[in-house]
mmCIF file of C-alpha atoms in Angstrom:
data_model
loop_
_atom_site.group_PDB
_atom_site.id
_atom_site.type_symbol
_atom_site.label_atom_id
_atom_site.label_comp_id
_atom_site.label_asym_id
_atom_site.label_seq_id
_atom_site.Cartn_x
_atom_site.Cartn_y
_atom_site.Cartn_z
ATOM 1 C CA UNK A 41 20.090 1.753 180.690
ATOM 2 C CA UNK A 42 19.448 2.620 176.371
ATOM 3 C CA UNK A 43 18.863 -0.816 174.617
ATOM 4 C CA UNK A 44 21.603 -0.835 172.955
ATOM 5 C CA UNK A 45 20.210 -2.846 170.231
ATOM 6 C CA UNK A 46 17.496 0.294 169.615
ATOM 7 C CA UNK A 47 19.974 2.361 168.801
ATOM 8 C CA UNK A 48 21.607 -0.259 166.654
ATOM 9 C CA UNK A 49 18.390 -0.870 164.480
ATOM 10 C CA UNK A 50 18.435 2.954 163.414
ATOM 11 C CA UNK A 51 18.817 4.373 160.720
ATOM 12 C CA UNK A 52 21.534 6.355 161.626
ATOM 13 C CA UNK A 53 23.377 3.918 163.775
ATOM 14 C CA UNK A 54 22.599 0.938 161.520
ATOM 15 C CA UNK A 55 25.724 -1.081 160.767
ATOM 16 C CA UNK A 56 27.986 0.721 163.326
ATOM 17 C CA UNK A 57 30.338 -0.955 165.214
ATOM 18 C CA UNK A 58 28.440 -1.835 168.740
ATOM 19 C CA UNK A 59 31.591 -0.725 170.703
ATOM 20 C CA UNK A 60 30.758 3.122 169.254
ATOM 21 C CA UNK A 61 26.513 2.243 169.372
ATOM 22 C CA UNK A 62 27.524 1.212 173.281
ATOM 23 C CA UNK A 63 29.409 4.078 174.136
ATOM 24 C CA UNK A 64 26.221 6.580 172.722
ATOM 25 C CA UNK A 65 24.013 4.186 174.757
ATOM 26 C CA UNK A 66 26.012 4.489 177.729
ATOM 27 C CA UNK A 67 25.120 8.344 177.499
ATOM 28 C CA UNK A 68 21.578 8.895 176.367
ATOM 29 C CA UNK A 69 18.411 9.008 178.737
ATOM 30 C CA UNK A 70 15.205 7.728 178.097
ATOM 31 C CA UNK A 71 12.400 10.153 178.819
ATOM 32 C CA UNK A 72 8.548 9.364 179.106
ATOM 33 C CA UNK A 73 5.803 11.709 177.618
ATOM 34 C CA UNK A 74 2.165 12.400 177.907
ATOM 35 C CA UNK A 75 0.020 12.927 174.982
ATOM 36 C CA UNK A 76 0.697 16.238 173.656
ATOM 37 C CA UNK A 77 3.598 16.539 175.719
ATOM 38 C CA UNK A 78 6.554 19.072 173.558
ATOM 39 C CA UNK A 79 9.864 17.749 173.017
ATOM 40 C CA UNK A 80 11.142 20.725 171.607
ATOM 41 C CA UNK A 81 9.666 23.932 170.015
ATOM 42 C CA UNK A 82 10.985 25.358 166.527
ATOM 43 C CA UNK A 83 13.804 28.051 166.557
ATOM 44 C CA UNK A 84 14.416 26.172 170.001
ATOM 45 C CA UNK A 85 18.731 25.810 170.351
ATOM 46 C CA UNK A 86 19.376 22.016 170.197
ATOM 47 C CA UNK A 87 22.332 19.721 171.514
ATOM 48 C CA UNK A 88 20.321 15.954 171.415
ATOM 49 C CA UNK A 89 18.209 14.144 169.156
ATOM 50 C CA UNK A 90 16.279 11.659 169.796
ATOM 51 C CA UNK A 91 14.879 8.064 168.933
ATOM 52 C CA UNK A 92 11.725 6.135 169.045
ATOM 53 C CA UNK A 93 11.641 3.662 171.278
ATOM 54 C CA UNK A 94 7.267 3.395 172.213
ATOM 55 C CA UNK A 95 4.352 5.758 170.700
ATOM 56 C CA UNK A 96 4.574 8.176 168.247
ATOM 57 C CA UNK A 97 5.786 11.582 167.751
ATOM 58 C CA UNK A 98 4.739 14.626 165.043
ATOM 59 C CA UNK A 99 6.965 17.268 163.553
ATOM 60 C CA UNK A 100 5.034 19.682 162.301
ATOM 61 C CA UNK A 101 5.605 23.907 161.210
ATOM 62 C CA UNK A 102 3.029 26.502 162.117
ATOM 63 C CA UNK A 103 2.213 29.361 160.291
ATOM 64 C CA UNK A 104 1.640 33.063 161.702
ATOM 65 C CA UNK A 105 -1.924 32.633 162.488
ATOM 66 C CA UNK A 106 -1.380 29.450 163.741
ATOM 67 C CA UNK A 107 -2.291 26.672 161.388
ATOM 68 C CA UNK A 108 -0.676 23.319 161.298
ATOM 69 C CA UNK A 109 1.377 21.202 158.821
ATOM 70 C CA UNK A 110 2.493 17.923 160.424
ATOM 71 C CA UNK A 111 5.762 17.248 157.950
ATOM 72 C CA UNK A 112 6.590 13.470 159.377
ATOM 73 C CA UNK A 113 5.002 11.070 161.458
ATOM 74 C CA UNK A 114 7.995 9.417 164.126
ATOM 75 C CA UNK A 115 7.595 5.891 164.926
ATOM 76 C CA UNK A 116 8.937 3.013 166.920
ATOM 77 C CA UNK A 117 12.950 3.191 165.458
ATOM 78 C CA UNK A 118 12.712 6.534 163.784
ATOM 79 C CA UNK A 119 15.451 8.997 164.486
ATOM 80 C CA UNK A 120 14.378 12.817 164.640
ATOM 81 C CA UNK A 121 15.619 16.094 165.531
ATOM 82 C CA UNK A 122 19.496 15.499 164.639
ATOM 83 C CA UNK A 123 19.513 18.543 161.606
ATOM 84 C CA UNK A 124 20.953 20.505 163.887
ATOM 85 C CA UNK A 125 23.319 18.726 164.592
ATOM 86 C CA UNK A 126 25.045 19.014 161.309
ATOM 87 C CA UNK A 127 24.058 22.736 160.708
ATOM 88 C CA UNK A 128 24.468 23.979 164.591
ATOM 89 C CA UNK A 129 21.188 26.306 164.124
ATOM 90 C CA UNK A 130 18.377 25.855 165.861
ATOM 91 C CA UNK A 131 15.454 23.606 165.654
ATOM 92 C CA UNK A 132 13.410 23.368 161.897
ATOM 93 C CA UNK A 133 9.794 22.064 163.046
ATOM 94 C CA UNK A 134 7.976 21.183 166.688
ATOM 95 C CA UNK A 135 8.205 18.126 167.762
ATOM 96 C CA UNK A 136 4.909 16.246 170.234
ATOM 97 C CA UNK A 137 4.271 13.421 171.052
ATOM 98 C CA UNK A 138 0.575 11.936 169.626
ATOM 99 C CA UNK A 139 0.176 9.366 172.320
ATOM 100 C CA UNK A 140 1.787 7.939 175.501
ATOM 101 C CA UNK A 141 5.688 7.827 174.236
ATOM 102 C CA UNK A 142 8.643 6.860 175.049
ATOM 103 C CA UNK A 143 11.947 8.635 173.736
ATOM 104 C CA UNK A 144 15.898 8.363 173.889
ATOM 105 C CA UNK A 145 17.797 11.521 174.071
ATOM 106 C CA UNK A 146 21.258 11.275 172.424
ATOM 107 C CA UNK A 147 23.552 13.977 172.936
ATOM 108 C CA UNK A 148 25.153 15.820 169.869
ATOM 109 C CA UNK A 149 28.125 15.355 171.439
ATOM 110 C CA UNK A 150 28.650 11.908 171.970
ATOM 111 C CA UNK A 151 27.715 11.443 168.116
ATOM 112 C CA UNK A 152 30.155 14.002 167.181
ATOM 113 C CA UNK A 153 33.521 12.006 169.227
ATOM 114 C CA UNK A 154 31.820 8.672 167.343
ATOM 115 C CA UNK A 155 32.289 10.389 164.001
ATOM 116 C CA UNK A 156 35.464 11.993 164.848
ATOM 117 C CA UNK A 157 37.266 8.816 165.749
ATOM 118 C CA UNK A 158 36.045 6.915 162.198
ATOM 119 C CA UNK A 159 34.330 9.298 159.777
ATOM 120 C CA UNK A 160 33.972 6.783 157.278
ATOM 121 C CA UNK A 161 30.881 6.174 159.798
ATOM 122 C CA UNK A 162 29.650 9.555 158.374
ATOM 123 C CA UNK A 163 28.231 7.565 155.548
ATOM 124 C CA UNK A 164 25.100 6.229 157.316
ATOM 125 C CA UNK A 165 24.538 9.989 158.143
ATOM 126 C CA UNK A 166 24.586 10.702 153.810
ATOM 127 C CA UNK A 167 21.420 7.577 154.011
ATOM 128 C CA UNK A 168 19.907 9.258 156.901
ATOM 129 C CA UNK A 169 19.622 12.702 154.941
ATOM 130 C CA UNK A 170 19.337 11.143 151.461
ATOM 131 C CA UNK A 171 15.973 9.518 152.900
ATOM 132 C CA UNK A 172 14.510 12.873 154.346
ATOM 133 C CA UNK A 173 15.429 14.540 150.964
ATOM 134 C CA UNK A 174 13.277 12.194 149.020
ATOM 135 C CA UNK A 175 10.469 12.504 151.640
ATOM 136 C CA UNK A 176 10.526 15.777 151.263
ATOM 137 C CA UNK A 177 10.498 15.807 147.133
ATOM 138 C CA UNK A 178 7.589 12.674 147.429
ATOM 139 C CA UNK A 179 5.528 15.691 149.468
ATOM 140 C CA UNK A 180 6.451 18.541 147.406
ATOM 141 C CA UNK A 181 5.093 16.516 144.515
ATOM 142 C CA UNK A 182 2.231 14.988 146.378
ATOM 143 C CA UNK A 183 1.759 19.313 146.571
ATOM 144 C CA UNK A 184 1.650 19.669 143.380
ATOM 145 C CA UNK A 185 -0.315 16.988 141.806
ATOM 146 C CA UNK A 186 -2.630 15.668 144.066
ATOM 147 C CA UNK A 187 -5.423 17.084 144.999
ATOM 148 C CA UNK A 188 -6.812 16.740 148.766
ATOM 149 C CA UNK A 189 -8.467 13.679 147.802
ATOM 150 C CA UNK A 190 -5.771 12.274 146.798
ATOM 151 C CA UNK A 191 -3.721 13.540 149.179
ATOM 152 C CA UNK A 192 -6.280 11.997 151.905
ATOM 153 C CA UNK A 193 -6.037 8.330 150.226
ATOM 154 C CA UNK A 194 -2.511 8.300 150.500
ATOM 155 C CA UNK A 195 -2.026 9.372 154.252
ATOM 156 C CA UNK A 196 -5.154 6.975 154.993
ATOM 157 C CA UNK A 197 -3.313 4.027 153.150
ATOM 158 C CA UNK A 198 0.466 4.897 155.188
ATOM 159 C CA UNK A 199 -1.430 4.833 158.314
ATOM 160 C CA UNK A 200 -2.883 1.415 157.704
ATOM 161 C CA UNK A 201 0.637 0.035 156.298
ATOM 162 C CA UNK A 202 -0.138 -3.677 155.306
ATOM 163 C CA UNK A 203 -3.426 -4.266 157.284
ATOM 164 C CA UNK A 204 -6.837 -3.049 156.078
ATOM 165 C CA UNK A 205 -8.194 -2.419 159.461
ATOM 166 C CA UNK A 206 -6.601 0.213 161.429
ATOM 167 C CA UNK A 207 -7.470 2.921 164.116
ATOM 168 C CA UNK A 208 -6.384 6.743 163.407
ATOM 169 C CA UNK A 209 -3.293 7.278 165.204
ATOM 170 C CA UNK A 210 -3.972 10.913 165.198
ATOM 171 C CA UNK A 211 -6.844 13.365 165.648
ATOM 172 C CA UNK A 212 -9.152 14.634 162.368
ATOM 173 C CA UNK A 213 -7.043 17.882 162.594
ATOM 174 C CA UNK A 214 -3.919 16.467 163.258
ATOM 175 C CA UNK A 215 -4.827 14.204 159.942
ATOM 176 C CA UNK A 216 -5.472 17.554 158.103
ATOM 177 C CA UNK A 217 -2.104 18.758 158.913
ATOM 178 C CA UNK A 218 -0.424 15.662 157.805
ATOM 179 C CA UNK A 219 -2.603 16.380 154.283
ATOM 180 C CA UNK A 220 -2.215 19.978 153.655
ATOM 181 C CA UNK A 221 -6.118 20.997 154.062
ATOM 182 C CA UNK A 222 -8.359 21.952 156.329
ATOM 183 C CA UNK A 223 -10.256 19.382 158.484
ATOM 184 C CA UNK A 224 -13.496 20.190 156.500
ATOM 185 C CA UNK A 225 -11.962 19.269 153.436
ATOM 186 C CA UNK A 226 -10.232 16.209 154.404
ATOM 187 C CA UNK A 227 -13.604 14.832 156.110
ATOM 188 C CA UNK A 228 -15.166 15.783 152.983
ATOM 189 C CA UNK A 229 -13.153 13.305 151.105
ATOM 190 C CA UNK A 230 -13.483 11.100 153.920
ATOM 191 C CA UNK A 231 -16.937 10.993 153.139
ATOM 192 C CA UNK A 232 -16.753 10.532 149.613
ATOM 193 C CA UNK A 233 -14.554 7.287 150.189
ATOM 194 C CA UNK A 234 -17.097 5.979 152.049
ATOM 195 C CA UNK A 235 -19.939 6.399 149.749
ATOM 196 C CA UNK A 236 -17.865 4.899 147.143
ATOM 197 C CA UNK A 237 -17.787 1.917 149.179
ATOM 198 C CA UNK A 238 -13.683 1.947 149.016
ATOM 199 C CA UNK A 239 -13.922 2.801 153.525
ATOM 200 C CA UNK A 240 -15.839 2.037 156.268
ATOM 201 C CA UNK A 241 -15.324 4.555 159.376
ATOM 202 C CA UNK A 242 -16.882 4.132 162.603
ATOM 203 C CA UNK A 243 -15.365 7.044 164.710
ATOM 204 C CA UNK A 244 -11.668 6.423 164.813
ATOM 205 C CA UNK A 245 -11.516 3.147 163.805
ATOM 206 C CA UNK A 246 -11.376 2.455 159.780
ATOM 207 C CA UNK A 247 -11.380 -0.627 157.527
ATOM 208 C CA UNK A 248 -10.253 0.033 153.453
ATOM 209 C CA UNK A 249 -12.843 -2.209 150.958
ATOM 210 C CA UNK A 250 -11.412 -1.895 148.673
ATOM 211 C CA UNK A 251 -7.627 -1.016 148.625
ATOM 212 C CA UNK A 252 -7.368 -0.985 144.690
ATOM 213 C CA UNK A 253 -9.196 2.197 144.641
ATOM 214 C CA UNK A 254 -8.303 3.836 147.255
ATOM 215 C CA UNK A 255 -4.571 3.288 146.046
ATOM 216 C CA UNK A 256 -5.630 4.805 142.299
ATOM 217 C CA UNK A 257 -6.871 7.826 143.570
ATOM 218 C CA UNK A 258 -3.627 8.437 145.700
ATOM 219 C CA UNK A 259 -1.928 8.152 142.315
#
């Protein structure tokens, strides 16, 4: 049985009524994945998205000859793969799981009858694609005007969120994709933080010095 209350805390089910949140609940699966494990491929036809419930999950585009650009990082709450179900084409980006995860399926169509019987409800899906527009804008700019340096300092400080000792949730290429640069680059500037005294690294584990700096040169 789907917590209800997961489904509730959402972005996209956030303030619903929890007769409608129950009924989707009542409906969706949860599913278990490995590490590496594909939820879906891109171009793949879709009719589910999914939720967050344990781990965490990368969507990410590939070019021709294969190299990697992880767009978002999924965790614990986050709701991905439900473009499609606004647009009815297929899927935009890969998604995989980065760890051990756990994942609830939602079918299209048990969102659809929700917003068909109230689409004032459609509002909280306006938020939900409001926020990925501006996330998408913040890395366009991040494109533009940072360099990889920069770029690195920023990803390093999201993945530690409010604590200044963290371990890398993903692997050095994995981090490159997230960045926008090869792996040699992005341990490059890995490096350079560390001389400066702003990081300490030992493997996968990391501790920022000195956060001030490290938060000026992802400006």
């Amino acid at each position: 049985m789907v917590d209800v209350s997961l489904l509730s805390s959402t972005r996209l089910f956030e303030g619903m009524p929890t007769d409608a949140v129950a009924a989707v609940a009542a409906t969706s699966a949860t599913r278990r994945l490995r590490r590496h494990d594909v939820v879906f491929a891109e171009g793949d036809a879709a009719n589910e998205l999914f939720v967050v419930q344990e781990g965490r999950i990368a969507i990410a585009n590939k070019s021709v000859d294969g190299r990697e650009s992880v767009v978002a990082l999924m965790e614990p709450g986050d709701v991905f793969g439900e473009f499609p179900l606004f647009d009815g084409l297929g899927r935009s980006a890969e998604a995989r799981a980065l760890e051990d995860s756990t994942i609830v399926a939602v079918a299209y169509q048990d969102v659809r009858r929700m917003f068909d019987d109230d689409p004032t409800l459609l509002w909280r899906v306006v938020e939900l694609l409001a926020t990925r527009l501006r996330a998408t804008d913040e890395a366009l700019a991040d494109s533009v005007f940072l360099d990889v340096p920069g770029r690195t300092a920023k990803r390093l400080l999201e993945l530690a969120g409010a604590g200044d000792e963290f371990q890398l949730p993903v692997t050095q290429e994995e981090l490159a994709g997230m960045v926008g640069a090869s792996r040699e680059r992005v341990n490059k500037a890995i490096s350079a933080f560390v001389r400066l005294g702003w990081l300490e690294q030992r493997e996968r584990r990391y501790r920022i010095v000195d956060r001030e700096q490290l938060s000026r040169r992802s400006q």
